[in-house]
Coordinates of C-alpha atoms in Angstrom, one line a residue:
M29 CA 0.0 0.0 0.0
I30 CA 1.4 3.4 -1.0
F31 CA 1.0 6.5 1.2
Y32 CA 1.8 10.0 0.2
T33 CA 3.2 12.7 2.5
Y34 CA 1.9 16.3 2.8
D35 CA 5.0 17.6 1.0
Y36 CA 4.5 15.1 -1.9
L37 CA 0.9 16.2 -2.3
H38 CA 1.8 19.8 -2.1
T39 CA 4.7 19.8 -4.6
S40 CA 3.3 17.2 -7.1
Q41 CA 0.4 19.5 -8.0
N42 CA 2.3 21.7 -10.4
T43 CA 5.2 19.7 -11.8
W44 CA 3.7 18.4 -15.0
Q45 CA 1.8 21.6 -15.8
Y46 CA 5.0 23.6 -15.8
A47 CA 6.6 21.2 -18.2
R48 CA 3.7 21.5 -20.6
I49 CA 4.0 25.3 -20.4
V50 CA 7.7 25.2 -21.2
I51 CA 7.2 22.9 -24.1
T52 CA 4.5 25.1 -25.5
C53 CA 6.6 28.2 -25.2
V54 CA 9.6 26.6 -26.9
L55 CA 7.3 25.5 -29.8
V56 CA 5.8 29.0 -30.1
L57 CA 9.3 30.6 -30.2
A58 CA 10.5 28.1 -32.8
F59 CA 7.4 28.6 -34.9
L60 CA 7.8 32.4 -34.8
L61 CA 11.5 32.2 -35.5
F62 CA 11.0 30.1 -38.6
L63 CA 8.0 32.2 -39.7
I64 CA 10.1 35.4 -39.5
Q65 CA 12.9 33.7 -41.4
Y66 CA 10.5 32.6 -44.1
W67 CA 9.2 36.2 -44.4
R68 CA 12.7 37.5 -44.7
H69 CA 13.8 34.9 -47.3
R70 CA 10.6 34.2 -49.3
F71 CA 12.4 32.1 -51.9
D72 CA 14.0 29.7 -49.4
I73 CA 11.4 26.9 -49.0
K74 CA 13.1 25.2 -46.0
Y75 CA 11.9 28.0 -43.6
K76 CA 8.3 27.6 -45.0
D77 CA 8.4 23.8 -44.4
L78 CA 9.9 24.3 -40.9
S79 CA 7.2 26.9 -40.1
I80 CA 4.5 24.5 -41.2
I81 CA 6.0 21.6 -39.2
F82 CA 6.3 23.6 -36.0
G83 CA 2.9 25.2 -36.5
T84 CA 1.3 21.8 -36.8
L85 CA 3.2 20.6 -33.7
L86 CA 2.0 23.7 -31.9
L87 CA -1.6 23.1 -32.9
L88 CA -1.3 19.4 -31.8
I89 CA 0.1 20.3 -28.4
L90 CA -2.5 23.1 -27.9
G91 CA -5.3 20.7 -28.8
M92 CA -4.0 18.1 -26.3
Q93 CA -3.7 20.8 -23.6
Y94 CA -7.2 22.0 -24.2
N95 CA -8.5 18.4 -24.0
D96 CA -6.7 17.8 -20.7
F97 CA -7.4 21.2 -19.2
S98 CA -10.5 20.1 -17.2
N99 CA -8.8 16.9 -16.0
I100 CA -5.8 18.9 -14.8
Q101 CA -8.0 21.4 -13.0
N102 CA -9.9 18.6 -11.3
S103 CA -6.7 16.9 -10.2
I104 CA -5.2 20.1 -8.8
K105 CA -8.5 20.9 -7.0
Q106 CA -8.6 17.4 -5.5
S107 CA -4.9 17.4 -4.4
G108 CA -5.6 20.8 -2.8
Q109 CA -8.5 19.3 -1.0
M110 CA -6.3 16.5 0.3
T111 CA -3.7 18.9 1.6
T112 CA -6.5 20.7 3.4
V113 CA -7.7 17.4 4.9
V114 CA -4.2 16.6 6.0
K115 CA -3.9 20.0 7.7
E116 CA -7.2 19.4 9.6
I117 CA -6.1 15.9 10.6
A118 CA -2.8 17.4 12.0
K119 CA -4.8 20.0 13.9
Q120 CA -7.2 17.4 15.4
L121 CA -4.4 14.9 16.4
R122 CA -2.0 17.7 17.4
V123 CA 0.9 16.4 15.2
S124 CA 2.8 18.2 12.5
K125 CA 1.4 17.9 9.0
Q126 CA 4.7 16.7 7.6
S127 CA 4.4 13.6 9.8
I128 CA 1.1 12.6 8.2
S129 CA 0.7 10.4 5.1
V130 CA -2.5 9.5 3.2
N131 CA -3.1 6.6 0.8
S132 CA -4.9 8.6 -1.8
T133 CA -4.2 11.8 -3.7
T134 CA -8.0 12.5 -4.0
P135 CA -10.6 12.6 -1.3
N136 CA -12.8 9.5 -1.4
D137 CA -14.5 7.1 1.0
N138 CA -11.5 4.8 1.4
V139 CA -8.8 7.2 2.7
L140 CA -6.4 5.8 5.2
V141 CA -4.1 8.1 7.2
K142 CA -0.7 7.1 8.7
T143 CA 0.3 9.3 11.7
P144 CA 2.7 8.9 14.6
K145 CA -0.3 8.0 16.7
G146 CA -1.3 5.1 14.4
F147 CA -3.5 4.5 11.3
F148 CA -6.8 6.2 10.9
R149 CA -9.7 5.9 8.4
V150 CA -11.4 9.1 7.2
D151 CA -15.2 8.9 7.2
Y152 CA -16.8 11.8 5.3
N153 CA -20.4 13.0 5.8
T154 CA -22.8 12.8 2.9
D155 CA -21.8 16.1 1.3
G156 CA -18.1 15.7 2.0
S157 CA -17.7 18.9 4.0
Q158 CA -16.8 17.2 7.3
F159 CA -15.1 14.1 8.4
V160 CA -14.5 11.8 11.3
L161 CA -11.3 9.9 12.1
E162 CA -11.6 6.3 13.1
Q163 CA -8.6 4.5 14.4
V164 CA -7.8 1.2 12.5
I165 CA -5.3 -1.6 12.9
L166 CA -3.6 -2.8 9.8
H167 CA -2.8 -6.5 9.7
D168 CA 0.3 -6.0 7.4
S169 CA 1.7 -2.6 8.4
D170 CA 5.1 -3.6 7.0
A171 CA 3.7 -3.5 3.4
V172 CA 3.2 0.3 3.7
K173 CA 5.4 2.4 1.4
V174 CA 5.5 6.1 1.9
E175 CA 6.1 8.3 -1.2
G176 CA 7.9 11.6 -0.7
E177 CA 9.4 10.6 2.7
K178 CA 12.8 12.1 3.4

C-alpha cells in the first residue's frame, strides 16, 4: 500500500503543468523564428516547411492541452482538498502535517491516514464537507510504502 506525504501532495500539483507550459513556449518561439525567417527569405522553402511543421506541432500540443485542461484542473483541485484534509487531521491529532501520510491523492471514502499516533480511516459525511477519524489496525503494516518521505 502506498501512502503520500503532505510535501509530496503539495509539490506534485504543479510539476507536469510547468513542463507543458515550457514545451508550448519553446514550440511557439521556434514557430515564430521560422516564420520570420520565411518572411525575410521568401524564396527559401526550408523555412516555409519548418514553419508548417512547427505550426502543426504547436496546434497538436495546444489541442491536447485544451482536451486535458478540465482533467488537470480537477486533479489540482482534489490534491488541494487532500492537503486541506491533512492540515485538519494534523490539527485534530496535534501532530505536524509533515508527519502525516495518506493513501490517496484525491478525497474519497477509502482514505487511510498514517500518523505517529497510528493508522486512521477518514469517514466523510454525505456532502463531503466534514469528516470523522476512526482508528484502525492494519494486519500487514510492514507493506506500507511512503512516497515523498525524506
